[in-house]
């Protein structure tokens, strides 16, 4: 699957193997086919991710899987829609690096929608 670095991904679509929780406890690499649903590969133990199930999901549990992102040539922030839950240091880094790719204030609409 090709990823366009200049196009911001849909924040409600599970990035599958680019998420740390997809990797945890999943043995799909030894199989010939990937699981039929994301639930077969997601092993988040904190709750149901909104990216997996918009109705039952209680939070966006995405955590980047750095090695997979680097191998695909994607930046660490690629699947984060906004810096709203990041530490102050990561927030500044996210804003600076992602605005160089996606443009100034690209993330503000996502923060406004969440506060709704």
PDB file of N, CA, C and O in Angstrom, residues 6 9 16 28 42 74 84 104:
ATOM      1  N   UNK A   6       2.149  13.825   1.483  1.00  0.00           N
ATOM      2  CA  UNK A   6       1.542  15.150   1.437  1.00  0.00           C
ATOM      3  C   UNK A   6       0.038  15.133   1.711  1.00  0.00           C
ATOM      4  O   UNK A   6      -0.563  16.177   1.921  1.00  0.00           O
ATOM      5  N   UNK A   9      -3.731  11.440   6.373  1.00  0.00           N
ATOM      6  CA  UNK A   9      -4.630  10.285   6.408  1.00  0.00           C
ATOM      7  C   UNK A   9      -5.895  10.552   7.225  1.00  0.00           C
ATOM      8  O   UNK A   9      -5.911  11.407   8.107  1.00  0.00           O
ATOM      9  N   UNK A  16      -3.524   0.007  11.197  1.00  0.00           N
ATOM     10  CA  UNK A  16      -3.137  -1.396  11.287  1.00  0.00           C
ATOM     11  C   UNK A  16      -1.687  -1.576  11.755  1.00  0.00           C
ATOM     12  O   UNK A  16      -1.376  -1.237  12.867  1.00  0.00           O
ATOM     13  N   UNK A  28       0.518 -12.354  12.480  1.00  0.00           N
ATOM     14  CA  UNK A  28       0.092 -12.416  11.090  1.00  0.00           C
ATOM     15  C   UNK A  28       1.255 -12.605  10.124  1.00  0.00           C
ATOM     16  O   UNK A  28       1.054 -13.034   9.006  1.00  0.00           O
ATOM     17  N   UNK A  42      -5.865  -6.179  16.282  1.00  0.00           N
ATOM     18  CA  UNK A  42      -5.718  -5.166  17.319  1.00  0.00           C
ATOM     19  C   UNK A  42      -5.695  -5.834  18.691  1.00  0.00           C
ATOM     20  O   UNK A  42      -6.571  -6.625  19.018  1.00  0.00           O
ATOM     21  N   UNK A  74       7.693   7.019   6.431  1.00  0.00           N
ATOM     22  CA  UNK A  74       6.696   7.938   6.978  1.00  0.00           C
ATOM     23  C   UNK A  74       7.205   8.568   8.271  1.00  0.00           C
ATOM     24  O   UNK A  74       7.881   7.914   9.058  1.00  0.00           O
ATOM     25  N   UNK A  84      -3.471  17.324  20.380  1.00  0.00           N
ATOM     26  CA  UNK A  84      -4.298  17.668  21.533  1.00  0.00           C
ATOM     27  C   UNK A  84      -4.006  16.876  22.803  1.00  0.00           C
ATOM     28  O   UNK A  84      -4.191  17.403  23.890  1.00  0.00           O
ATOM     29  N   UNK A 104       0.218  25.179   7.611  1.00  0.00           N
ATOM     30  CA  UNK A 104      -0.040  25.858   8.877  1.00  0.00           C
ATOM     31  C   UNK A 104      -1.463  25.580   9.367  1.00  0.00           C
ATOM     32  O   UNK A 104      -2.410  25.633   8.601  1.00  0.00           O
TER      33      UNK A 104
END
